[in-house]
């Protein structure tokens, strides 16, 4: 059981934790789908460390800096999306898209509303049209990144309920749902804007610790970590 949110730690604390875990006889496992190191005992994990995306993990050499690293991020919420392209840690391009997709009185996205009420009213048809254009605009920008740059990783934050609309748009995104270099952004994204894009990129390139209750007891107080910020809940899980 986890004690809560990810906590940022520096490279020295990470090395100390890793050495202590190995000395304690914990099993270290690399999880490529999430780019994490997991430390477990008797098939129960105690620590999970999200590694910087700008570094690759080698079982023989440890962490190595990626050379010529191309990263594209996309974060999608109701009526707003933000994406950016980064090369070796520097932001080269970013874009925010907005759409009239939320019904003012109910606060529901148009896609969720259409599941129960249909699209007979003029306002609903307008919102549906903007919803379709919204995903088309997102994918056109992502295709532009794919055409111009040799993307190493795609990072995405998007509710699974939106995936049929995102991947079913015309044009579709330049990656498949199970593409090897498509990675889920492990951090909560409340409002995808330029500032959030910068913060998420920074966190993806740092060490982030998740510790279980048992791990907390075994490792006592961990010094040198950044206390986690309280995360707001999504206004709407769509």
mmCIF file of C-alpha atoms in Angstrom:
data_model
loop_
_atom_site.group_PDB
_atom_site.id
_atom_site.type_symbol
_atom_site.label_atom_id
_atom_site.label_comp_id
_atom_site.label_asym_id
_atom_site.label_seq_id
_atom_site.Cartn_x
_atom_site.Cartn_y
_atom_site.Cartn_z
ATOM 1 C CA UNK A 1 0.000 0.000 0.000
ATOM 2 C CA UNK A 2 1.349 3.423 -0.972
ATOM 3 C CA UNK A 3 1.568 6.287 1.469
ATOM 4 C CA UNK A 4 0.482 8.822 -1.152
ATOM 5 C CA UNK A 5 1.998 10.956 -3.868
ATOM 6 C CA UNK A 6 5.390 10.906 -5.516
ATOM 7 C CA UNK A 7 8.126 12.738 -3.631
ATOM 8 C CA UNK A 8 11.018 14.353 -5.444
ATOM 9 C CA UNK A 9 14.483 13.284 -4.298
ATOM 10 C CA UNK A 10 17.930 14.254 -5.508
ATOM 11 C CA UNK A 11 20.445 11.914 -7.111
ATOM 12 C CA UNK A 12 22.428 11.508 -3.889
ATOM 13 C CA UNK A 13 19.369 10.368 -1.940
ATOM 14 C CA UNK A 14 18.484 7.993 -4.764
ATOM 15 C CA UNK A 15 21.954 6.428 -4.664
ATOM 16 C CA UNK A 16 21.801 6.090 -0.875
ATOM 17 C CA UNK A 17 18.372 4.448 -1.041
ATOM 18 C CA UNK A 18 19.477 2.093 -3.788
ATOM 19 C CA UNK A 19 22.583 1.044 -1.861
ATOM 20 C CA UNK A 20 20.622 0.568 1.352
ATOM 21 C CA UNK A 21 17.964 -1.482 -0.423
ATOM 22 C CA UNK A 22 20.602 -3.754 -1.936
ATOM 23 C CA UNK A 23 22.344 -4.102 1.441
ATOM 24 C CA UNK A 24 18.985 -5.115 2.945
ATOM 25 C CA UNK A 25 18.671 -7.854 0.373
ATOM 26 C CA UNK A 26 15.722 -6.307 -1.463
ATOM 27 C CA UNK A 27 15.103 -7.349 -5.039
ATOM 28 C CA UNK A 28 15.701 -4.594 -7.602
ATOM 29 C CA UNK A 29 13.558 -4.786 -10.733
ATOM 30 C CA UNK A 30 13.532 -2.406 -13.678
ATOM 31 C CA UNK A 31 10.044 -1.719 -15.084
ATOM 32 C CA UNK A 32 10.544 -0.514 -18.681
ATOM 33 C CA UNK A 33 6.884 0.392 -19.299
ATOM 34 C CA UNK A 34 7.026 3.032 -16.543
ATOM 35 C CA UNK A 35 10.820 3.617 -16.489
ATOM 36 C CA UNK A 36 10.926 2.806 -12.779
ATOM 37 C CA UNK A 37 13.106 0.861 -10.398
ATOM 38 C CA UNK A 38 11.119 -1.245 -7.957
ATOM 39 C CA UNK A 39 12.553 -2.620 -4.730
ATOM 40 C CA UNK A 40 10.616 -5.502 -3.235
ATOM 41 C CA UNK A 41 10.703 -8.101 -0.487
ATOM 42 C CA UNK A 42 8.739 -11.359 -0.582
ATOM 43 C CA UNK A 43 6.899 -10.173 -3.725
ATOM 44 C CA UNK A 44 5.771 -6.961 -1.992
ATOM 45 C CA UNK A 45 7.179 -3.670 -3.219
ATOM 46 C CA UNK A 46 8.618 -1.210 -0.705
ATOM 47 C CA UNK A 47 10.020 1.491 -2.970
ATOM 48 C CA UNK A 48 9.369 2.613 -6.516
ATOM 49 C CA UNK A 49 11.568 5.271 -8.074
ATOM 50 C CA UNK A 50 10.569 6.951 -11.322
ATOM 51 C CA UNK A 51 13.829 7.592 -13.142
ATOM 52 C CA UNK A 52 14.527 10.718 -15.211
ATOM 53 C CA UNK A 53 13.283 10.164 -18.743
ATOM 54 C CA UNK A 54 16.436 11.865 -19.996
ATOM 55 C CA UNK A 55 18.448 8.915 -18.638
ATOM 56 C CA UNK A 56 18.407 5.267 -19.661
ATOM 57 C CA UNK A 57 18.869 2.340 -17.320
ATOM 58 C CA UNK A 58 21.479 -0.328 -18.016
ATOM 59 C CA UNK A 59 21.573 -3.452 -15.874
ATOM 60 C CA UNK A 60 25.361 -3.485 -16.114
ATOM 61 C CA UNK A 61 26.215 0.241 -16.154
ATOM 62 C CA UNK A 62 23.346 1.780 -14.191
ATOM 63 C CA UNK A 63 21.970 5.145 -15.289
ATOM 64 C CA UNK A 64 23.328 6.751 -18.433
ATOM 65 C CA UNK A 65 22.446 10.098 -19.975
ATOM 66 C CA UNK A 66 20.545 9.771 -23.243
ATOM 67 C CA UNK A 67 22.338 11.407 -26.126
ATOM 68 C CA UNK A 68 20.299 13.424 -28.635
ATOM 69 C CA UNK A 69 17.073 12.977 -26.658
ATOM 70 C CA UNK A 70 13.829 14.007 -28.385
ATOM 71 C CA UNK A 71 10.709 14.158 -26.188
ATOM 72 C CA UNK A 72 7.149 15.140 -27.091
ATOM 73 C CA UNK A 73 4.487 15.577 -24.406
ATOM 74 C CA UNK A 74 0.719 15.873 -24.797
ATOM 75 C CA UNK A 75 -1.775 16.492 -21.990
ATOM 76 C CA UNK A 76 -5.517 16.500 -22.680
ATOM 77 C CA UNK A 77 -8.453 17.561 -20.493
ATOM 78 C CA UNK A 78 -12.009 18.749 -21.179
ATOM 79 C CA UNK A 79 -11.752 21.545 -23.713
ATOM 80 C CA UNK A 80 -8.035 22.191 -23.287
ATOM 81 C CA UNK A 81 -4.861 20.441 -24.369
ATOM 82 C CA UNK A 82 -1.209 21.353 -24.224
ATOM 83 C CA UNK A 83 1.719 19.782 -26.006
ATOM 84 C CA UNK A 84 5.395 20.485 -26.382
ATOM 85 C CA UNK A 85 8.544 19.227 -28.042
ATOM 86 C CA UNK A 86 11.854 19.141 -26.149
ATOM 87 C CA UNK A 87 15.346 18.424 -27.410
ATOM 88 C CA UNK A 88 17.992 17.519 -24.827
ATOM 89 C CA UNK A 89 15.951 19.171 -22.091
ATOM 90 C CA UNK A 90 15.229 22.415 -23.951
ATOM 91 C CA UNK A 91 11.718 23.367 -25.041
ATOM 92 C CA UNK A 92 11.698 23.964 -28.783
ATOM 93 C CA UNK A 93 7.962 24.252 -29.440
ATOM 94 C CA UNK A 94 4.696 24.256 -27.531
ATOM 95 C CA UNK A 95 1.012 24.778 -28.284
ATOM 96 C CA UNK A 96 -2.223 25.073 -26.313
ATOM 97 C CA UNK A 97 -5.571 24.171 -27.922
ATOM 98 C CA UNK A 98 -8.952 25.126 -26.488
ATOM 99 C CA UNK A 99 -12.470 24.152 -27.509
ATOM 100 C CA UNK A 100 -16.056 24.919 -26.473
ATOM 101 C CA UNK A 101 -16.809 21.456 -25.161
ATOM 102 C CA UNK A 102 -18.335 21.849 -21.685
ATOM 103 C CA UNK A 103 -22.069 22.439 -21.097
ATOM 104 C CA UNK A 104 -22.215 25.465 -18.819
ATOM 105 C CA UNK A 105 -25.018 24.397 -16.455
ATOM 106 C CA UNK A 106 -24.081 20.766 -15.941
ATOM 107 C CA UNK A 107 -20.336 21.173 -16.376
ATOM 108 C CA UNK A 108 -20.219 17.992 -18.476
ATOM 109 C CA UNK A 109 -18.030 17.535 -21.505
ATOM 110 C CA UNK A 110 -19.911 17.238 -24.792
ATOM 111 C CA UNK A 111 -18.657 13.706 -25.364
ATOM 112 C CA UNK A 112 -20.055 12.474 -22.043
ATOM 113 C CA UNK A 113 -23.328 14.365 -22.607
ATOM 114 C CA UNK A 114 -23.893 12.735 -26.000
ATOM 115 C CA UNK A 115 -23.752 9.278 -24.437
ATOM 116 C CA UNK A 116 -27.057 9.945 -22.655
ATOM 117 C CA UNK A 117 -28.817 12.900 -24.331
ATOM 118 C CA UNK A 118 -27.985 12.746 -28.026
ATOM 119 C CA UNK A 119 -27.074 15.630 -30.309
ATOM 120 C CA UNK A 120 -30.380 17.109 -31.431
ATOM 121 C CA UNK A 121 -29.930 20.644 -30.126
ATOM 122 C CA UNK A 122 -27.955 23.280 -31.976
ATOM 123 C CA UNK A 123 -25.653 23.938 -29.016
ATOM 124 C CA UNK A 124 -24.854 20.255 -28.767
ATOM 125 C CA UNK A 125 -24.014 20.054 -32.468
ATOM 126 C CA UNK A 126 -21.704 23.055 -32.149
ATOM 127 C CA UNK A 127 -19.913 21.553 -29.171
ATOM 128 C CA UNK A 128 -19.613 18.200 -30.930
ATOM 129 C CA UNK A 129 -18.112 19.884 -33.974
ATOM 130 C CA UNK A 130 -15.599 21.706 -31.812
ATOM 131 C CA UNK A 131 -14.779 18.451 -30.018
ATOM 132 C CA UNK A 132 -13.941 16.757 -33.316
ATOM 133 C CA UNK A 133 -11.862 19.720 -34.477
ATOM 134 C CA UNK A 134 -10.133 19.763 -31.088
ATOM 135 C CA UNK A 135 -8.697 16.267 -31.543
ATOM 136 C CA UNK A 136 -7.869 16.890 -35.191
ATOM 137 C CA UNK A 137 -5.838 19.968 -34.225
ATOM 138 C CA UNK A 138 -4.009 18.038 -31.509
ATOM 139 C CA UNK A 139 -3.071 15.202 -33.841
ATOM 140 C CA UNK A 140 -1.992 17.500 -36.649
ATOM 141 C CA UNK A 141 0.478 19.174 -34.300
ATOM 142 C CA UNK A 142 1.752 15.789 -33.074
ATOM 143 C CA UNK A 143 2.150 14.624 -36.674
ATOM 144 C CA UNK A 144 4.141 17.770 -37.311
ATOM 145 C CA UNK A 145 6.491 16.802 -34.479
ATOM 146 C CA UNK A 146 6.779 13.277 -35.860
ATOM 147 C CA UNK A 147 7.576 14.531 -39.357
ATOM 148 C CA UNK A 148 10.217 17.011 -38.194
ATOM 149 C CA UNK A 149 11.942 15.224 -35.319
ATOM 150 C CA UNK A 150 13.082 11.663 -34.476
ATOM 151 C CA UNK A 151 10.978 11.383 -31.311
ATOM 152 C CA UNK A 152 12.594 9.175 -28.668
ATOM 153 C CA UNK A 153 9.578 9.131 -26.346
ATOM 154 C CA UNK A 154 5.978 10.286 -26.492
ATOM 155 C CA UNK A 155 4.545 11.189 -23.077
ATOM 156 C CA UNK A 156 0.765 11.328 -22.665
ATOM 157 C CA UNK A 157 -1.748 12.329 -19.992
ATOM 158 C CA UNK A 158 -5.279 11.584 -21.185
ATOM 159 C CA UNK A 159 -8.240 9.785 -19.636
ATOM 160 C CA UNK A 160 -8.788 6.327 -21.130
ATOM 161 C CA UNK A 161 -12.421 7.298 -21.817
ATOM 162 C CA UNK A 162 -11.073 9.803 -24.353
ATOM 163 C CA UNK A 163 -8.789 7.376 -26.149
ATOM 164 C CA UNK A 164 -11.408 6.278 -28.743
ATOM 165 C CA UNK A 165 -11.863 9.925 -29.783
ATOM 166 C CA UNK A 166 -8.160 10.739 -29.666
ATOM 167 C CA UNK A 167 -6.995 7.657 -31.566
ATOM 168 C CA UNK A 168 -10.090 7.621 -33.782
ATOM 169 C CA UNK A 169 -9.695 11.202 -34.986
ATOM 170 C CA UNK A 170 -8.820 12.048 -38.577
ATOM 171 C CA UNK A 171 -5.883 12.280 -38.754
ATOM 172 C CA UNK A 172 -4.934 9.820 -35.984
ATOM 173 C CA UNK A 173 -1.939 10.493 -33.707
ATOM 174 C CA UNK A 174 1.500 9.411 -34.986
ATOM 175 C CA UNK A 175 1.678 6.520 -32.508
ATOM 176 C CA UNK A 176 -0.392 3.501 -31.541
ATOM 177 C CA UNK A 177 -1.918 2.725 -28.161
ATOM 178 C CA UNK A 178 0.664 0.055 -27.424
ATOM 179 C CA UNK A 179 3.639 1.639 -29.140
ATOM 180 C CA UNK A 180 6.847 0.886 -27.267
ATOM 181 C CA UNK A 181 7.997 4.499 -26.953
ATOM 182 C CA UNK A 182 4.593 5.771 -25.764
ATOM 183 C CA UNK A 183 4.723 6.387 -22.011
ATOM 184 C CA UNK A 184 2.058 7.517 -19.578
ATOM 185 C CA UNK A 185 2.857 10.674 -17.617
ATOM 186 C CA UNK A 186 2.725 9.408 -14.010
ATOM 187 C CA UNK A 187 1.793 12.748 -12.452
ATOM 188 C CA UNK A 188 -1.590 14.374 -11.955
ATOM 189 C CA UNK A 189 -2.396 17.049 -14.555
ATOM 190 C CA UNK A 190 -5.213 19.338 -13.460
ATOM 191 C CA UNK A 191 -5.003 22.099 -16.057
ATOM 192 C CA UNK A 192 -2.756 21.530 -19.093
ATOM 193 C CA UNK A 193 -1.263 24.921 -19.888
ATOM 194 C CA UNK A 194 2.221 26.284 -20.567
ATOM 195 C CA UNK A 195 3.196 26.453 -16.893
ATOM 196 C CA UNK A 196 1.986 22.890 -16.291
ATOM 197 C CA UNK A 197 3.923 21.692 -19.335
ATOM 198 C CA UNK A 198 7.118 23.173 -17.926
ATOM 199 C CA UNK A 199 6.508 21.680 -14.470
ATOM 200 C CA UNK A 200 5.652 18.214 -15.811
ATOM 201 C CA UNK A 201 8.757 18.236 -17.991
ATOM 202 C CA UNK A 202 10.885 19.157 -14.979
ATOM 203 C CA UNK A 203 9.378 16.362 -12.865
ATOM 204 C CA UNK A 204 9.813 13.793 -15.630
ATOM 205 C CA UNK A 205 13.522 14.565 -15.601
ATOM 206 C CA UNK A 206 13.976 14.161 -11.853
ATOM 207 C CA UNK A 207 13.954 11.241 -9.418
ATOM 208 C CA UNK A 208 10.484 10.671 -7.982
ATOM 209 C CA UNK A 209 9.972 8.334 -5.023
ATOM 210 C CA UNK A 210 6.872 6.338 -4.163
ATOM 211 C CA UNK A 211 7.111 4.444 -0.883
ATOM 212 C CA UNK A 212 4.767 1.899 0.679
ATOM 213 C CA UNK A 213 3.736 1.868 4.330
ATOM 214 C CA UNK A 214 6.062 -1.063 4.929
ATOM 215 C CA UNK A 215 8.847 0.715 3.083
ATOM 216 C CA UNK A 216 8.353 3.791 5.237
ATOM 217 C CA UNK A 217 8.768 1.743 8.387
ATOM 218 C CA UNK A 218 11.850 -0.056 7.111
ATOM 219 C CA UNK A 219 13.615 3.007 5.766
ATOM 220 C CA UNK A 220 12.566 5.408 8.560
ATOM 221 C CA UNK A 221 12.731 9.099 7.673
ATOM 222 C CA UNK A 222 14.175 9.885 4.271
ATOM 223 C CA UNK A 223 16.086 13.143 4.336
ATOM 224 C CA UNK A 224 16.681 15.315 1.318
ATOM 225 C CA UNK A 225 13.309 14.755 -0.318
ATOM 226 C CA UNK A 226 10.941 17.437 -1.515
ATOM 227 C CA UNK A 227 7.564 17.181 0.280
ATOM 228 C CA UNK A 228 4.770 16.301 -2.160
ATOM 229 C CA UNK A 229 2.328 19.031 -3.060
ATOM 230 C CA UNK A 230 -1.324 18.447 -2.357
ATOM 231 C CA UNK A 231 -2.984 17.466 -5.619
ATOM 232 C CA UNK A 232 -6.425 18.657 -6.588
ATOM 233 C CA UNK A 233 -8.867 16.138 -7.961
ATOM 234 C CA UNK A 234 -9.962 16.307 -11.583
ATOM 235 C CA UNK A 235 -13.026 18.506 -11.983
ATOM 236 C CA UNK A 236 -14.404 15.854 -14.294
ATOM 237 C CA UNK A 237 -13.128 12.396 -15.092
ATOM 238 C CA UNK A 238 -13.968 12.242 -18.748
#
